[in-house]
Tab-separated table of C-alpha atoms and ligand atoms in Angstrom:
chain	number	residue	atom	x	y	z
M	1	MET	CA	11.954	-24.876	-21.729
M	2	TYR	CA	12.375	-21.807	-19.546
M	3	ASN	CA	9.964	-19.037	-20.455
M	4	PRO	CA	9.098	-16.346	-17.876
M	5	LYS	CA	6.091	-15.319	-19.964
M	6	SER	CA	4.561	-18.764	-20.114
M	7	LEU	CA	1.469	-19.466	-18.035
M	8	GLN	CA	2.633	-23.008	-17.359
M	9	ALA	CA	4.281	-23.592	-14.033
M	10	GLU	CA	7.034	-25.834	-15.301
M	11	GLU	CA	8.050	-23.274	-17.899
M	12	PHE	CA	8.214	-20.167	-15.700
M	13	ILE	CA	9.613	-22.095	-12.720
M	14	ASN	CA	11.774	-24.206	-14.924
M	15	HIS	CA	13.726	-26.858	-13.008
M	16	GLU	CA	16.656	-26.871	-15.464
M	17	GLU	CA	16.889	-23.071	-15.307
M	18	VAL	CA	17.014	-23.191	-11.509
M	19	LEU	CA	19.763	-25.830	-11.641
M	20	ALA	CA	21.681	-23.873	-14.279
M	21	SER	CA	21.431	-20.737	-12.101
M	22	LEU	CA	22.804	-22.616	-9.104
M	23	GLU	CA	25.625	-24.010	-11.202
M	24	TYR	CA	26.402	-20.526	-12.504
M	25	ALA	CA	26.376	-19.276	-8.918
M	26	ASP	CA	28.774	-22.004	-7.776
M	27	ALA	CA	31.115	-21.258	-10.647
M	28	ASN	CA	31.132	-17.552	-9.796
M	29	LYS	CA	30.855	-17.425	-6.040
M	30	ASP	CA	34.503	-16.334	-5.741
M	31	ASN	CA	34.507	-14.191	-8.893
M	32	LEU	CA	34.950	-10.869	-7.116
M	33	PRO	CA	34.921	-8.639	-10.228
M	34	LEU	CA	31.563	-10.130	-11.293
M	35	ILE	CA	30.206	-9.899	-7.756
M	36	ARG	CA	31.231	-6.242	-7.534
M	37	GLN	CA	29.537	-5.628	-10.880
M	38	ILE	CA	26.321	-7.242	-9.600
M	39	LEU	CA	26.466	-5.162	-6.424
M	40	ASP	CA	26.944	-1.999	-8.497
M	41	LYS	CA	23.885	-2.899	-10.524
M	42	ALA	CA	21.960	-3.494	-7.304
M	43	ARG	CA	22.936	-0.001	-6.128
M	44	CYS	CA	20.826	1.415	-8.986
M	45	ARG	CA	17.839	0.073	-7.003
M	46	LYS	CA	16.253	-1.572	-10.006
M	47	GLY	CA	16.616	-5.071	-8.642
M	48	LEU	CA	18.543	-8.134	-9.748
M	49	ASP	CA	17.520	-11.225	-11.669
M	50	HIS	CA	17.557	-14.740	-10.271
M	51	ARG	CA	20.978	-15.613	-11.694
M	52	GLU	CA	22.701	-12.517	-10.346
M	53	ALA	CA	20.924	-12.990	-7.046
M	54	SER	CA	22.028	-16.619	-6.838
M	55	VAL	CA	25.669	-15.580	-7.222
M	56	LEU	CA	25.341	-13.183	-4.287
M	57	LEU	CA	23.654	-15.857	-2.205
M	58	ALA	CA	26.441	-18.344	-2.953
M	59	CYS	CA	29.195	-15.848	-2.129
M	60	GLU	CA	30.768	-16.537	1.268
M	61	ASP	CA	33.197	-13.636	1.401
M	62	GLU	CA	32.542	-11.906	4.751
M	63	GLU	CA	33.401	-8.464	3.462
M	64	ILE	CA	31.039	-8.807	0.507
M	65	ILE	CA	28.272	-10.129	2.748
M	66	GLN	CA	28.698	-7.016	4.919
M	67	GLU	CA	28.365	-4.916	1.759
M	68	MET	CA	25.136	-6.736	0.923
M	69	TYR	CA	23.802	-5.976	4.407
M	70	THR	CA	24.758	-2.312	4.155
M	71	LEU	CA	23.095	-2.017	0.757
M	72	ALA	CA	19.948	-3.817	1.939
M	73	GLU	CA	19.708	-1.425	4.913
M	74	GLN	CA	20.127	1.551	2.614
M	75	ILE	CA	17.517	0.354	0.114
M	76	LYS	CA	15.163	-0.353	2.973
M	77	LYS	CA	15.635	3.192	4.278
M	78	ASP	CA	15.154	4.730	0.820
M	79	PHE	CA	11.935	2.889	-0.009
M	80	TYR	CA	10.352	2.155	3.341
M	81	GLY	CA	11.922	4.736	5.642
M	82	ASN	CA	11.628	3.542	9.229
M	83	ARG	CA	7.978	2.500	8.949
M	84	ILE	CA	6.867	-1.012	9.857
M	85	VAL	CA	3.348	-2.041	8.952
M	86	MET	CA	1.477	-4.038	11.599
M	87	PHE	CA	-0.973	-6.873	11.054
M	88	ALA	CA	-2.445	-9.938	12.760
M	89	PRO	CA	-3.501	-13.315	11.406
M	90	LEU	CA	-7.060	-14.492	12.038
M	91	TYR	CA	-7.613	-18.246	11.827
M	92	LEU	CA	-11.134	-19.012	10.637
M	93	SER	CA	-11.090	-22.778	10.352
M	94	ASN	CA	-8.662	-25.671	10.697
M	95	TYR	CA	-10.752	-28.148	8.731
M	96	CYS	CA	-8.560	-29.321	5.908
M	97	VAL	CA	-8.645	-32.081	3.313
M	98	ASN	CA	-4.970	-31.844	2.356
M	99	GLY	CA	-2.126	-34.011	3.547
M	100	CYS	CA	0.683	-31.405	3.894
M	101	VAL	CA	3.224	-33.329	5.955
M	102	TYR	CA	4.586	-30.218	7.747
M	103	CYS	CA	1.219	-28.801	8.808
M	104	PRO	CA	-0.732	-29.922	11.884
M	105	TYR	CA	-4.017	-29.281	10.073
M	106	HIS	CA	-3.346	-32.192	7.714
M	107	ARG	CA	-6.288	-34.509	7.326
M	108	GLN	CA	-4.749	-37.514	9.084
M	109	ASN	CA	-4.069	-35.565	12.273
M	110	HIS	CA	-6.714	-36.865	14.635
M	111	HIS	CA	-5.168	-35.327	17.802
M	112	ILE	CA	-6.492	-31.871	17.197
M	113	PRO	CA	-10.069	-30.744	17.557
M	114	ARG	CA	-11.443	-29.338	14.316
M	115	LYS	CA	-13.024	-25.968	14.611
M	116	LYS	CA	-14.622	-23.410	12.348
M	117	LEU	CA	-15.698	-20.011	13.610
M	118	THR	CA	-19.374	-19.076	13.422
M	119	GLN	CA	-20.103	-15.513	12.322
M	120	GLU	CA	-20.725	-14.627	15.973
M	121	GLU	CA	-17.316	-16.052	16.871
M	122	VAL	CA	-15.712	-14.110	14.018
M	123	ARG	CA	-17.314	-11.016	15.539
M	124	GLN	CA	-15.852	-11.792	18.971
M	125	GLU	CA	-12.393	-12.399	17.523
M	126	VAL	CA	-12.502	-9.186	15.517
M	127	ILE	CA	-13.602	-7.175	18.541
M	128	ALA	CA	-10.701	-8.647	20.521
M	129	LEU	CA	-8.316	-7.690	17.688
M	130	GLN	CA	-9.794	-4.204	17.395
M	131	ASP	CA	-9.431	-3.767	21.157
M	132	MET	CA	-5.696	-4.376	20.782
M	133	GLY	CA	-5.528	-1.754	18.034
M	134	HIS	CA	-5.253	-3.861	14.904
M	135	LYS	CA	-6.540	-2.433	11.619
M	136	ARG	CA	-5.186	-5.007	9.173
M	137	LEU	CA	-5.792	-8.744	9.230
M	138	ALA	CA	-4.657	-11.753	7.267
M	139	ILE	CA	-7.372	-14.409	7.324
M	140	GLU	CA	-6.241	-18.026	7.281
M	141	ALA	CA	-8.112	-21.250	6.690
M	142	GLY	CA	-7.474	-24.853	5.790
M	143	GLU	CA	-8.737	-26.139	2.454
M	144	ASP	CA	-12.060	-27.898	2.755
M	145	PRO	CA	-14.734	-27.360	0.125
M	146	LEU	CA	-17.412	-28.700	2.464
M	147	HIS	CA	-16.574	-26.822	5.666
M	148	ASN	CA	-14.793	-23.761	4.260
M	149	PRO	CA	-16.323	-23.084	0.834
M	150	ILE	CA	-15.684	-19.712	-0.772
M	151	GLU	CA	-19.119	-18.544	0.427
M	152	TYR	CA	-17.989	-19.052	4.021
M	153	ILE	CA	-14.795	-17.064	3.439
M	154	LEU	CA	-16.778	-14.273	1.753
M	155	GLU	CA	-19.277	-14.171	4.599
M	156	CYS	CA	-16.435	-13.888	7.116
M	157	ILE	CA	-14.875	-11.019	5.138
M	158	GLN	CA	-18.192	-9.210	5.120
M	159	THR	CA	-18.590	-9.731	8.864
M	160	ILE	CA	-15.060	-8.506	9.550
M	161	TYR	CA	-15.493	-5.301	7.556
M	162	SER	CA	-18.895	-4.613	9.138
M	163	ILE	CA	-17.737	-4.518	12.762
M	164	LYS	CA	-17.214	-1.062	14.226
M	165	HIS	CA	-16.495	-1.457	17.913
M	166	LYS	CA	-15.668	1.751	19.833
M	167	ASN	CA	-13.134	3.482	17.551
M	168	GLY	CA	-12.043	0.161	16.089
M	169	ALA	CA	-12.249	-0.954	12.496
M	170	ILE	CA	-10.544	-3.533	10.332
M	171	ARG	CA	-9.701	-1.584	7.224
M	172	ARG	CA	-7.853	-4.185	5.215
M	173	VAL	CA	-8.390	-7.931	5.056
M	174	ASN	CA	-5.653	-9.912	3.351
M	175	VAL	CA	-6.492	-13.480	2.493
M	176	ASN	CA	-4.337	-16.593	2.836
M	177	ILE	CA	-6.418	-19.484	1.557
M	178	ALA	CA	-5.684	-22.370	-0.766
M	179	ALA	CA	-5.298	-21.966	-4.521
M	180	THR	CA	-8.683	-21.573	-6.172
M	181	THR	CA	-10.453	-20.720	-9.436
M	182	VAL	CA	-10.491	-17.425	-11.362
M	183	GLU	CA	-14.170	-17.141	-10.531
M	184	ASN	CA	-13.499	-17.434	-6.797
M	185	TYR	CA	-10.625	-14.955	-7.014
M	186	ARG	CA	-13.019	-12.551	-8.695
M	187	LYS	CA	-15.426	-12.975	-5.770
M	188	LEU	CA	-12.630	-12.263	-3.301
M	189	HIS	CA	-11.666	-9.195	-5.282
M	190	GLU	CA	-15.259	-7.971	-5.266
M	191	ALA	CA	-15.416	-8.542	-1.497
M	192	GLY	CA	-12.690	-5.902	-1.189
M	193	ILE	CA	-9.718	-7.952	-0.063
M	194	GLY	CA	-6.275	-6.406	0.143
M	195	THR	CA	-3.530	-8.873	-0.804
M	196	TYR	CA	-4.109	-12.478	-1.798
M	197	ILE	CA	-1.325	-14.453	-0.145
M	198	LEU	CA	-0.369	-17.985	-1.025
M	199	PHE	CA	2.860	-19.634	0.004
M	200	GLN	CA	4.403	-21.862	-2.578
M	201	GLU	CA	5.848	-23.945	0.293
M	202	THR	CA	8.481	-25.342	-2.095
M	203	TYR	CA	9.143	-24.665	-5.756
M	204	HIS	CA	10.846	-28.023	-6.210
M	205	LYS	CA	8.183	-30.076	-7.988
M	206	GLN	CA	9.314	-33.510	-6.873
M	207	SER	CA	9.595	-32.461	-3.240
M	208	TYR	CA	6.343	-30.550	-3.496
M	209	GLU	CA	4.513	-33.696	-4.550
M	210	LYS	CA	6.067	-35.703	-1.707
M	211	LEU	CA	5.279	-33.031	0.877
M	212	HIS	CA	1.683	-32.791	-0.356
M	213	PRO	CA	0.891	-36.455	-0.919
M	214	THR	CA	-2.897	-36.161	-0.897
M	215	GLY	CA	-5.686	-33.662	-1.469
M	216	PRO	CA	-6.126	-30.905	-4.056
M	217	LYS	CA	-2.907	-29.198	-2.956
M	218	HIS	CA	-0.984	-32.155	-4.415
M	219	ASN	CA	-1.348	-30.547	-7.860
M	220	TYR	CA	1.887	-28.569	-8.297
M	221	ALA	CA	0.845	-26.748	-11.455
M	222	TYR	CA	-2.526	-25.686	-10.071
M	223	HIS	CA	-0.845	-24.313	-6.944
M	224	THR	CA	2.040	-22.613	-8.755
M	225	GLU	CA	-0.222	-20.979	-11.340
M	226	ALA	CA	-2.602	-19.638	-8.673
M	227	MET	CA	-1.240	-16.086	-8.750
M	228	ASP	CA	-1.926	-15.838	-12.471
M	229	ARG	CA	-5.530	-16.890	-11.887
M	230	ALA	CA	-5.790	-14.407	-8.987
M	231	MET	CA	-4.596	-11.631	-11.270
M	232	GLN	CA	-7.003	-12.743	-13.980
M	233	GLY	CA	-9.734	-12.477	-11.359
M	234	GLY	CA	-8.830	-8.828	-10.788
M	235	ILE	CA	-6.626	-9.116	-7.692
M	236	ASP	CA	-3.529	-7.088	-8.412
M	237	ASP	CA	-1.781	-7.341	-5.060
M	238	VAL	CA	-0.481	-10.854	-4.519
M	239	GLY	CA	1.895	-12.143	-1.870
M	240	LEU	CA	4.436	-14.911	-2.474
M	241	GLY	CA	6.294	-16.999	0.081
M	242	VAL	CA	8.377	-20.100	0.595
M	243	LEU	CA	8.283	-22.254	3.712
M	244	PHE	CA	12.004	-22.368	4.418
M	245	GLY	CA	13.202	-25.683	5.780
M	246	LEU	CA	11.410	-27.927	3.317
M	247	GLU	CA	13.913	-27.816	0.440
M	248	LEU	CA	17.376	-26.410	-0.264
M	249	TYR	CA	17.185	-22.687	0.328
M	250	ARG	CA	19.273	-21.771	-2.717
M	251	TYR	CA	16.837	-23.591	-4.999
M	252	GLU	CA	13.865	-21.871	-3.358
M	253	PHE	CA	15.454	-18.447	-3.540
M	254	ALA	CA	16.214	-18.652	-7.287
M	255	ALA	CA	12.731	-19.994	-8.015
M	256	LEU	CA	11.028	-17.388	-5.828
M	257	LEU	CA	12.708	-14.641	-7.852
M	258	MET	CA	11.750	-16.405	-11.074
M	259	HIS	CA	8.156	-16.334	-9.883
M	260	ALA	CA	8.421	-12.577	-9.244
M	261	GLU	CA	9.988	-12.089	-12.699
M	262	HIS	CA	7.167	-14.117	-14.243
M	263	LEU	CA	4.464	-11.945	-12.640
M	264	GLU	CA	6.246	-8.819	-13.818
M	265	ALA	CA	6.650	-10.226	-17.343
M	266	VAL	CA	3.054	-11.374	-17.707
M	267	HIS	CA	1.052	-8.888	-15.651
M	268	GLY	CA	3.362	-5.885	-15.615
M	269	VAL	CA	3.560	-5.902	-11.834
M	270	GLY	CA	5.582	-8.027	-9.461
M	271	PRO	CA	4.436	-9.444	-6.118
M	272	HIS	CA	3.158	-6.930	-3.584
M	273	THR	CA	4.790	-8.861	-0.758
M	274	ILE	CA	7.082	-11.786	-0.077
M	275	SER	CA	6.788	-13.737	3.168
M	276	VAL	CA	9.667	-15.654	4.669
M	277	PRO	CA	8.210	-18.261	7.040
M	278	ARG	CA	10.449	-20.939	8.527
M	279	ILE	CA	9.082	-24.286	9.589
M	280	LYS	CA	8.120	-24.522	13.260
M	281	HIS	CA	7.162	-27.135	15.789
M	282	ALA	CA	3.445	-27.914	15.957
M	283	ASP	CA	1.169	-30.742	17.037
M	284	ASP	CA	2.239	-33.856	15.132
M	285	ILE	CA	5.060	-31.870	13.475
M	286	GLU	CA	8.721	-32.043	14.459
M	287	PRO	CA	10.804	-29.523	12.498
M	288	SER	CA	13.893	-31.769	12.795
M	289	ALA	CA	12.083	-34.225	10.512
M	290	PHE	CA	12.829	-31.740	7.747
M	291	ASP	CA	16.536	-31.625	7.121
M	292	ASN	CA	16.792	-28.355	5.196
M	293	ALA	CA	16.493	-26.034	8.189
M	294	ILE	CA	18.359	-22.762	7.716
M	295	SER	CA	20.448	-20.979	10.316
M	296	ASP	CA	19.688	-17.448	11.504
M	297	ASP	CA	22.674	-16.199	9.501
M	298	ILE	CA	21.404	-17.672	6.247
M	299	PHE	CA	17.939	-16.384	7.073
M	300	ALA	CA	19.333	-12.863	7.490
M	301	LYS	CA	21.228	-13.165	4.216
M	302	LEU	CA	18.055	-14.263	2.417
M	303	CYS	CA	16.105	-11.312	3.813
M	304	ALA	CA	18.835	-8.860	2.806
M	305	LEU	CA	19.002	-10.298	-0.690
M	306	ILE	CA	15.237	-10.214	-1.189
M	307	ARG	CA	15.371	-6.539	-0.240
M	308	ILE	CA	18.143	-5.925	-2.777
M	309	CYS	CA	16.649	-8.010	-5.600
M	310	VAL	CA	13.035	-6.791	-5.429
M	311	PRO	CA	13.283	-3.336	-3.821
M	312	TYR	CA	9.596	-2.473	-4.378
M	313	THR	CA	8.216	-5.633	-2.814
M	314	GLY	CA	7.180	-5.538	0.829
M	315	MET	CA	8.612	-8.258	3.051
M	316	ILE	CA	6.621	-9.934	5.813
M	317	ILE	CA	7.774	-11.734	8.916
M	318	SER	CA	5.487	-13.457	11.375
M	319	THR	CA	5.633	-14.357	15.051
M	320	ARG	CA	7.193	-17.660	14.006
M	321	GLU	CA	10.420	-15.714	14.618
M	322	SER	CA	11.806	-14.630	17.976
M	323	GLN	CA	12.259	-11.014	19.044
M	324	ALA	CA	16.022	-11.243	18.405
M	325	VAL	CA	15.672	-12.575	14.868
M	326	ARG	CA	12.967	-10.037	14.097
M	327	GLU	CA	15.196	-7.227	15.295
M	328	ARG	CA	17.954	-8.367	12.971
M	329	VAL	CA	15.861	-8.709	9.814
M	330	LEU	CA	13.796	-5.558	10.374
M	331	LYS	CA	16.988	-3.682	9.757
M	332	LEU	CA	17.778	-5.654	6.617
M	333	GLY	CA	14.536	-5.216	4.783
M	334	VAL	CA	11.410	-6.534	6.481
M	335	SER	CA	8.576	-4.006	6.115
M	336	GLN	CA	5.624	-5.765	7.730
M	337	ILE	CA	5.308	-7.774	10.936
M	338	SER	CA	2.517	-9.399	12.880
M	339	GLY	CA	2.013	-8.600	16.528
M	340	ALA	CA	0.329	-10.465	19.382
M	341	SER	CA	-0.602	-13.281	17.009
M	342	ARG	CA	-2.634	-16.293	17.992
M	343	THR	CA	-2.397	-19.065	15.439
M	344	SER	CA	-5.330	-21.041	16.799
M	345	VAL	CA	-8.949	-20.980	15.696
M	346	GLY	CA	-10.746	-18.712	18.165
M	347	GLY	CA	-7.534	-17.861	20.035
M	348	TYR	CA	-8.022	-14.135	20.516
M	349	VAL	CA	-11.035	-14.347	22.803
M	350	GLU	CA	-9.251	-16.719	25.188
M	351	GLU	CA	-7.482	-15.325	28.213
M	352	GLU	CA	-4.813	-18.055	28.089
M	353	ARG	CA	-3.078	-18.821	24.807
M	354	PRO	CA	-4.839	-21.968	23.526
M	355	THR	CA	-2.581	-24.561	21.890
M	356	ASP	CA	-4.930	-27.330	20.817
M	357	THR	CA	-5.784	-25.834	17.417
M	358	GLU	CA	-2.565	-23.854	16.982
M	359	GLN	CA	-1.044	-24.031	13.498
M	360	PHE	CA	2.482	-23.530	14.775
M	361	ASP	CA	4.256	-22.445	17.968
M	362	VAL	CA	4.519	-18.680	18.315
M	363	SER	CA	8.025	-17.510	19.268
M	364	ASP	CA	7.239	-13.865	19.839
M	365	GLN	CA	4.487	-13.859	22.445
M	366	ARG	CA	4.453	-10.169	23.346
M	367	THR	CA	1.323	-8.015	23.374
M	368	LEU	CA	0.715	-5.551	20.561
M	369	ASP	CA	1.440	-2.667	22.940
M	370	GLU	CA	4.788	-4.260	23.815
M	371	VAL	CA	5.651	-4.814	20.149
M	372	VAL	CA	4.724	-1.225	19.281
M	373	HIS	CA	6.817	0.087	22.159
M	374	TRP	CA	9.774	-2.112	21.205
M	375	LEU	CA	9.621	-0.952	17.588
M	376	MET	CA	9.611	2.701	18.613
M	377	THR	CA	12.502	2.320	21.002
M	378	ASN	CA	14.418	0.692	18.135
M	379	GLY	CA	13.814	3.735	15.948
M	380	TYR	CA	10.878	2.440	13.893
M	381	ILE	CA	7.428	3.901	13.305
M	382	PRO	CA	4.782	1.203	13.761
M	383	SER	CA	2.221	1.917	11.047
M	384	PHE	CA	-1.426	0.866	11.013
M	385	CYS	CA	-1.896	2.402	7.601
M	386	THR	CA	-4.255	0.840	5.056
M	387	ALA	CA	-4.580	3.903	2.827
M	388	CYS	CA	-3.145	2.685	-0.479
M	389	TYR	CA	-5.611	-0.072	-1.009
M	390	ARG	CA	-8.530	2.137	0.084
M	391	GLU	CA	-7.395	4.878	-2.290
M	392	GLY	CA	-7.117	2.387	-5.152
M	393	ARG	CA	-3.329	2.520	-5.124
M	394	THR	CA	-2.857	-1.195	-5.796
M	395	GLY	CA	-0.739	-3.148	-8.259
M	396	ASP	CA	1.248	-0.937	-10.610
M	397	ARG	CA	-0.273	2.252	-9.107
M	398	PHE	CA	1.317	1.388	-5.774
M	399	MET	CA	4.576	0.528	-7.489
M	400	SER	CA	4.662	3.876	-9.272
M	401	LEU	CA	4.166	5.646	-5.936
M	402	CYS	CA	7.247	3.765	-4.697
M	403	LYS	CA	9.220	4.508	-7.822
M	404	SER	CA	8.357	8.222	-7.895
M	405	GLY	CA	9.921	8.707	-4.457
M	406	GLN	CA	6.699	10.264	-3.116
M	407	ILE	CA	6.430	7.693	-0.359
M	408	GLN	CA	7.881	10.073	2.202
M	409	ASN	CA	5.038	12.524	1.489
M	410	CYS	CA	2.397	9.827	1.629
M	411	CYS	CA	3.247	6.668	3.578
M	412	HIS	CA	5.248	8.534	6.202
M	413	PRO	CA	2.429	10.923	7.265
M	414	ASN	CA	-0.077	8.048	7.023
M	415	ALA	CA	2.072	6.019	9.396
M	416	LEU	CA	2.171	8.902	11.894
M	417	ILE	CA	-1.577	9.495	11.691
M	418	THR	CA	-2.442	5.850	12.261
M	419	LEU	CA	0.117	5.537	15.043
M	420	LYS	CA	-1.526	8.523	16.682
M	421	GLU	CA	-4.886	6.712	16.567
M	422	PHE	CA	-3.263	3.701	18.226
M	423	LEU	CA	-1.750	5.863	20.959
M	424	GLU	CA	-5.043	7.600	21.678
M	425	ASP	CA	-7.201	4.480	21.733
M	426	TYR	CA	-5.107	1.519	22.807
M	427	ALA	CA	-1.634	2.337	24.122
M	428	SER	CA	-0.342	2.033	27.671
M	429	PRO	CA	0.786	5.356	29.244
M	430	GLU	CA	4.440	4.554	28.614
M	431	THR	CA	3.898	3.614	24.974
M	432	LYS	CA	1.809	6.735	24.517
M	433	LYS	CA	4.536	8.944	25.905
M	434	THR	CA	7.221	7.369	23.703
M	435	GLY	CA	4.908	7.565	20.688
M	436	GLN	CA	3.988	11.229	21.130
M	437	ALA	CA	7.647	12.183	21.195
M	438	LEU	CA	8.322	10.063	18.130
M	439	ILE	CA	5.461	11.655	16.186
M	440	GLU	CA	6.682	15.172	17.035
M	441	LYS	CA	10.134	14.275	15.804
M	442	GLU	CA	9.006	12.422	12.679
M	443	LEU	CA	6.574	15.118	11.538
M	444	LEU	CA	9.662	17.149	10.723
M	445	ASN	CA	10.735	14.431	8.265
M	446	ILE	CA	7.788	15.046	5.939
M	447	PRO	CA	9.465	16.839	3.039
M	448	LYS	CA	6.573	18.924	1.676
M	449	PRO	CA	5.601	21.757	4.080
M	450	LYS	CA	1.954	21.673	2.955
M	451	ILE	CA	1.644	17.938	3.643
M	452	ARG	CA	3.406	18.421	6.977
M	453	GLN	CA	0.900	21.075	7.943
M	454	ILE	CA	-2.092	18.903	6.982
M	455	ALA	CA	-0.618	15.966	8.892
M	456	GLN	CA	-0.258	18.195	11.960
M	457	GLU	CA	-3.898	19.222	11.614
M	458	TYR	CA	-5.030	15.610	11.287
M	459	ILE	CA	-3.073	14.699	14.394
M	460	ALA	CA	-4.692	17.525	16.354
M	461	SER	CA	-8.123	16.364	15.136
M	462	ILE	CA	-7.379	12.802	16.261
M	463	GLU	CA	-6.652	14.206	19.727
M	464	HIS	CA	-10.105	15.767	19.579
M	465	GLY	CA	-11.770	12.458	18.791
M	466	GLN	CA	-11.850	12.316	15.019
M	467	ARG	CA	-10.539	9.219	13.207
M	468	ASP	CA	-9.584	7.726	9.876
M	469	PHE	CA	-7.640	10.421	8.009
M	470	ARG	CA	-5.377	9.515	5.148
M	471	PHE	CA	-3.299	10.865	2.304
V	501	SAM	N1	-4.448	-23.753	3.726
V	501	SAM	C1	-4.006	-22.639	2.950
V	501	SAM	C2	-2.878	-23.070	2.048
V	501	SAM	O1	-2.684	-24.269	1.956
V	501	SAM	O2	-2.247	-22.272	1.413
V	501	SAM	C3	-3.762	-21.505	3.881
V	501	SAM	C4	-2.452	-21.314	4.474
V	501	SAM	S1	-1.947	-22.001	5.983
V	501	SAM	C5	-3.209	-21.660	7.111
V	501	SAM	C6	-0.671	-20.829	6.219
V	501	SAM	C7	0.745	-21.285	5.975
V	501	SAM	O3	1.294	-21.761	7.174
V	501	SAM	C8	1.020	-22.394	4.998
V	501	SAM	O4	1.025	-21.926	3.687
V	501	SAM	C9	2.380	-22.910	5.446
V	501	SAM	O5	3.441	-22.327	4.715
V	501	SAM	C10	2.492	-22.422	6.880
V	501	SAM	N2	2.712	-23.559	7.806
V	501	SAM	C11	2.085	-24.739	7.832
V	501	SAM	N3	2.625	-25.528	8.774
V	501	SAM	C12	3.635	-24.839	9.352
V	501	SAM	C13	4.584	-25.123	10.374
V	501	SAM	N4	4.624	-26.296	11.002
V	501	SAM	N5	5.477	-24.156	10.696
V	501	SAM	C14	5.473	-22.964	10.078
V	501	SAM	N6	4.599	-22.647	9.117
V	501	SAM	C15	3.687	-23.558	8.742
């Protein structure tokens, strides 16, 4: 039976409830009065539930879809302004005991060399990332209790935080590793991680079991209940995601929102972020083998609807997507993007992009400087901010900052300050010039005069060599 408060996967992601929601959506996809009512509710910026959301997703009326896009853009502007948070993935190890059929790291793949970074190699990778200007990482690893036990992950986190190279520093480490125990989540929390990210891959249990035929990841309930264990372990920022292409996107979308509703119902706080990866070509993996691929139009609609349905949840897009697709969805609601990513183990220290241990092909291959420049010329402020987590504004405290409308007096100046650091330390002359002009202009958009004045002072101090200010 469907119960969002249950701690059992099959009750909070209840298959019958998903099917009933899709049926309801089909029955109402042309019901314009109901659709208008749902859109009006969405305009209150309090979100929508999975049934309402499913109706909007099913609706094919072009005019209504345009309304959804306009609303998504507006909600994005209200909550996130024009800031885009930057991050990079760091692959620690591709040893893996699972059999995920879409992932090149699966155990049966004997084409790829297996590699695990030593602490010295982690150091080299982090220095390379710091030299680009990154401040926020997402660490990634396969699941292998022998090669990548929790102690190894913890040691890597400690190494990453300890490296101070020139003016560089990694100030937030998000973690994307396999589902684990409450005890291990507690250890990650104590190590000072930012968000714990785990993609559900698919919420459809039967497909999930087929796509994960062997290894610990085969256990659907253990995987689906991971976020509850993470929260029990003290981590209050968790990141959800679906790997689009594996199952029918309408099923995934309803279930993803049910997962968010479950977290809110049980823990009083929804997901911190939602990621929207799409399946990509990789060694041993041909995306056409998965017949649920979604078009760019459907992808854009999904991003817009996530923005409308969970306005306070950040949305992440990786370099799996091309520049053109990224441009489109940035407008519709994406708040965080990776830049200059290498999805191979040890890839950042190599001059040439290595492909032998790559997890998936990278579509957007630009440098971080190029991505920053592109964002600015498109009217965005690239932000290297990590302040909330360092100020203890996680979980519901972050959400209340969003809800109180104080973001423009907090996140906005923090974005400008951290962009200024990037410009001083890492930018090309052209990027620096564009950035300086942008900062001058955007300082005027800080509502409180006192905060504006302090931000101006911080920026002047950064020019004189000081670093790491925050509100
Ligand atoms: N091994 C951990 C786990 O199982 O959750 C860590 C995550 S893995 C390194 C990162 C994510 O990459 C996976 O959760 C999956 O969604 C995604 N991924 C795997 N193969 C992919 C492919 N061929 N194309 C795009 N994304 C892929």
